[in-house]
Amino acid sequence: MLMGCFGIPGGFRNLLANPFKKNMSGSLTRSNVFMAKIPEIIEGMVMEIDAVDNAYTFGIEGRFNPQRLVTSFLRESEKPLKKMKGNSQGSLAAVNEAKKKHLSALRSVIKCLRRHSIDLSELLPGWQINEKIMSLEKKPQQVRRRWHKREKLLKLRHLEGSATKKRRTHICQIHGYNRK
């Protein structure tokens, strides 16, 4: 009612980030001023999954194609990962960071669609998001395992090398050789 009388404050976008947005959507949709601003807000959020969330929350998914919004969001989140994979100069940490961000984007899409009871395979046929998530989760585990194996081998080689050196030094001392 206050919004209907006094309009929308400057930080109205924060109102949409509210965790109780679903409960407030009924009263927010009654405000003509607010509903006139919603399309403008969503256009500003096009590269965010929140745009789809707000479109479904306020019932204006007919004006903003959720499939187009989600696919553009996913493609944008995939670009840095593809750049890192294609760039042989990319460090392991940078590649892992890009994977984490893409994995986070995929998970946020699933959460958003589940929140609004939207079938993932119906909205995004051919994307196989769950399979992508599983493969991205497996890869860091495999890399960690390889690093742990490598570290163990290096430690063993180091220990074997120092033990061999001690043995040689001991034998040289017994036989009177002056070996350093």
Coordinates of C-alpha atoms in Angstrom, one line a residue:
M1 CA 0.0 0.0 0.0
L2 CA 2.9 2.4 0.8
M3 CA 4.5 1.6 -2.5
G4 CA 1.2 2.3 -4.2
C5 CA 1.0 5.7 -2.5
F6 CA 4.6 6.9 -2.5
G7 CA 6.1 5.0 -5.4
I8 CA 9.2 2.8 -5.5
P9 CA 12.3 3.9 -3.6
G10 CA 15.7 4.2 -5.3
G11 CA 16.9 0.8 -4.1
F12 CA 13.8 -1.1 -5.3
R13 CA 16.0 -3.8 -6.8
N14 CA 17.0 -4.9 -3.3
L15 CA 13.3 -5.6 -2.7
L16 CA 13.5 -8.3 -5.4
A17 CA 16.5 -9.9 -3.7
N18 CA 14.4 -10.4 -0.6
P19 CA 14.1 -14.1 0.4
F20 CA 10.4 -13.6 1.1
K21 CA 9.8 -12.4 -2.5
K22 CA 7.4 -15.3 -3.2
N23 CA 5.3 -14.3 -0.2
M24 CA 5.4 -10.6 -1.1
S25 CA 4.7 -11.1 -4.8
G26 CA 0.9 -10.8 -4.3
S27 CA 1.1 -7.4 -2.7
L28 CA 3.8 -6.3 -5.1
T29 CA 1.8 -7.2 -8.2
R30 CA -1.1 -5.0 -6.9
S31 CA 1.2 -1.9 -7.3
N32 CA 0.8 -0.5 -10.8
V33 CA 4.0 1.5 -10.4
F34 CA 6.0 -1.5 -9.4
M35 CA 4.6 -3.7 -12.1
A36 CA 5.4 -1.1 -14.7
K37 CA 9.0 -1.1 -13.4
I38 CA 9.4 -5.0 -13.4
P39 CA 10.1 -5.4 -17.2
E40 CA 12.7 -2.7 -16.9
I41 CA 14.3 -4.5 -14.0
I42 CA 14.3 -7.8 -15.8
E43 CA 15.9 -6.3 -18.9
G44 CA 18.7 -5.0 -16.7
M45 CA 19.2 -8.5 -15.3
V46 CA 19.2 -10.4 -18.6
M47 CA 22.5 -12.1 -17.9
E48 CA 21.5 -13.2 -14.5
I49 CA 19.3 -16.2 -13.5
D50 CA 17.4 -13.8 -11.2
A51 CA 15.7 -12.4 -14.4
V52 CA 14.0 -15.8 -14.9
D53 CA 13.2 -16.1 -11.3
N54 CA 11.5 -12.6 -11.3
A55 CA 9.7 -13.3 -14.5
Y56 CA 8.1 -16.5 -13.0
T57 CA 7.5 -14.9 -9.6
F58 CA 5.6 -11.9 -11.1
G59 CA 3.9 -14.0 -13.8
I60 CA 5.3 -12.2 -16.8
E61 CA 7.1 -15.1 -18.4
G62 CA 5.0 -14.5 -21.5
R63 CA 6.8 -11.2 -22.0
F64 CA 10.3 -12.6 -21.3
N65 CA 11.0 -15.9 -22.8
P66 CA 12.5 -17.9 -19.9
Q67 CA 14.1 -20.4 -22.3
R68 CA 16.0 -17.7 -24.1
L69 CA 17.1 -16.0 -20.8
V70 CA 18.3 -19.3 -19.3
T71 CA 20.2 -20.4 -22.5
S72 CA 21.9 -17.0 -22.8
F73 CA 22.8 -17.2 -19.1
L74 CA 24.3 -20.7 -19.5
R75 CA 26.2 -19.7 -22.7
E76 CA 27.7 -16.7 -21.0
S77 CA 28.7 -18.8 -17.9
E78 CA 30.4 -21.3 -20.3
K79 CA 32.5 -18.8 -22.2
P80 CA 35.3 -18.3 -19.6
L81 CA 35.6 -22.1 -19.1
K82 CA 36.0 -22.6 -22.9
K83 CA 38.6 -19.9 -23.0
M84 CA 40.6 -21.4 -20.2
K85 CA 40.4 -24.9 -21.7
G86 CA 41.4 -23.6 -25.2
N87 CA 44.3 -21.5 -23.7
S88 CA 47.3 -23.7 -23.0
Q89 CA 48.8 -20.9 -20.9
G90 CA 45.9 -21.1 -18.4
S91 CA 47.0 -22.1 -14.9
L92 CA 45.3 -25.0 -13.1
A93 CA 43.9 -22.7 -10.5
A94 CA 42.3 -20.4 -13.1
V95 CA 40.7 -23.4 -14.9
N96 CA 39.4 -24.7 -11.6
E97 CA 38.0 -21.3 -10.8
A98 CA 36.2 -21.1 -14.1
K99 CA 34.8 -24.6 -13.6
K100 CA 33.5 -23.6 -10.1
K101 CA 31.8 -20.6 -11.5
H102 CA 30.2 -22.6 -14.3
L103 CA 29.1 -25.3 -11.9
S104 CA 27.6 -22.6 -9.6
A105 CA 25.7 -21.2 -12.6
L106 CA 24.3 -24.7 -13.5
R107 CA 23.2 -25.3 -9.9
S108 CA 21.5 -21.9 -9.7
V109 CA 19.5 -22.7 -12.9
I110 CA 18.3 -26.0 -11.4
K111 CA 17.4 -24.3 -8.1
C112 CA 15.4 -21.5 -9.9
L113 CA 13.5 -24.0 -12.1
R114 CA 12.7 -26.3 -9.1
R115 CA 11.5 -23.3 -7.1
H116 CA 8.9 -22.6 -9.7
S117 CA 8.1 -26.3 -10.5
I118 CA 9.4 -26.0 -14.1
D119 CA 10.6 -29.2 -15.8
L120 CA 14.2 -28.8 -16.7
S121 CA 14.1 -31.2 -19.7
E122 CA 11.0 -29.4 -21.1
L123 CA 12.4 -25.9 -20.8
L124 CA 15.9 -26.8 -21.9
P125 CA 15.9 -29.8 -24.2
G126 CA 19.3 -31.1 -25.2
W127 CA 21.2 -29.3 -22.5
Q128 CA 21.7 -32.2 -20.1
I129 CA 22.5 -30.0 -17.1
N130 CA 22.6 -32.8 -14.6
E131 CA 25.2 -34.7 -16.6
K132 CA 27.3 -31.5 -16.9
I133 CA 27.2 -31.0 -13.2
M134 CA 28.2 -34.6 -12.5
S135 CA 31.1 -34.4 -15.0
L136 CA 32.3 -31.0 -13.5
E137 CA 32.1 -32.4 -10.0
K138 CA 34.1 -35.5 -10.9
K139 CA 37.0 -33.7 -12.7
P140 CA 38.3 -31.8 -9.6
Q141 CA 38.2 -35.0 -7.6
Q142 CA 40.3 -36.8 -10.3
V143 CA 42.8 -33.9 -10.5
R144 CA 43.1 -33.9 -6.7
R145 CA 43.8 -37.7 -6.7
R146 CA 46.5 -37.3 -9.4
W147 CA 48.1 -34.5 -7.4
H148 CA 48.0 -36.6 -4.2
K149 CA 49.6 -39.6 -6.0
R150 CA 52.3 -37.3 -7.5
E151 CA 53.0 -35.8 -4.0
K152 CA 53.4 -39.3 -2.5
L153 CA 55.7 -40.4 -5.3
L154 CA 57.9 -37.3 -4.9
K155 CA 58.0 -37.8 -1.1
L156 CA 59.0 -41.5 -1.6
R157 CA 61.7 -40.6 -4.1
H158 CA 63.0 -37.9 -1.7
L159 CA 63.0 -40.4 1.2
E160 CA 64.6 -43.1 -0.8
G161 CA 67.2 -40.6 -2.1
S162 CA 68.1 -39.5 1.4
A163 CA 68.3 -43.0 2.7
T164 CA 70.6 -44.1 -0.2
K165 CA 72.8 -41.0 0.5
K166 CA 73.0 -41.9 4.2
R167 CA 73.9 -45.5 3.3
R168 CA 76.6 -44.4 1.0
T169 CA 78.0 -42.0 3.5
H170 CA 78.0 -44.7 6.2
I171 CA 79.7 -47.2 4.0
C172 CA 82.4 -44.6 2.9
Q173 CA 83.1 -43.8 6.6
I174 CA 83.5 -47.5 7.4
H175 CA 86.0 -48.1 4.6
G176 CA 87.8 -44.9 5.2
Y177 CA 86.8 -43.0 2.1
N178 CA 86.4 -39.3 2.4
R179 CA 83.2 -38.7 0.5
K180 CA 81.1 -35.6 0.8

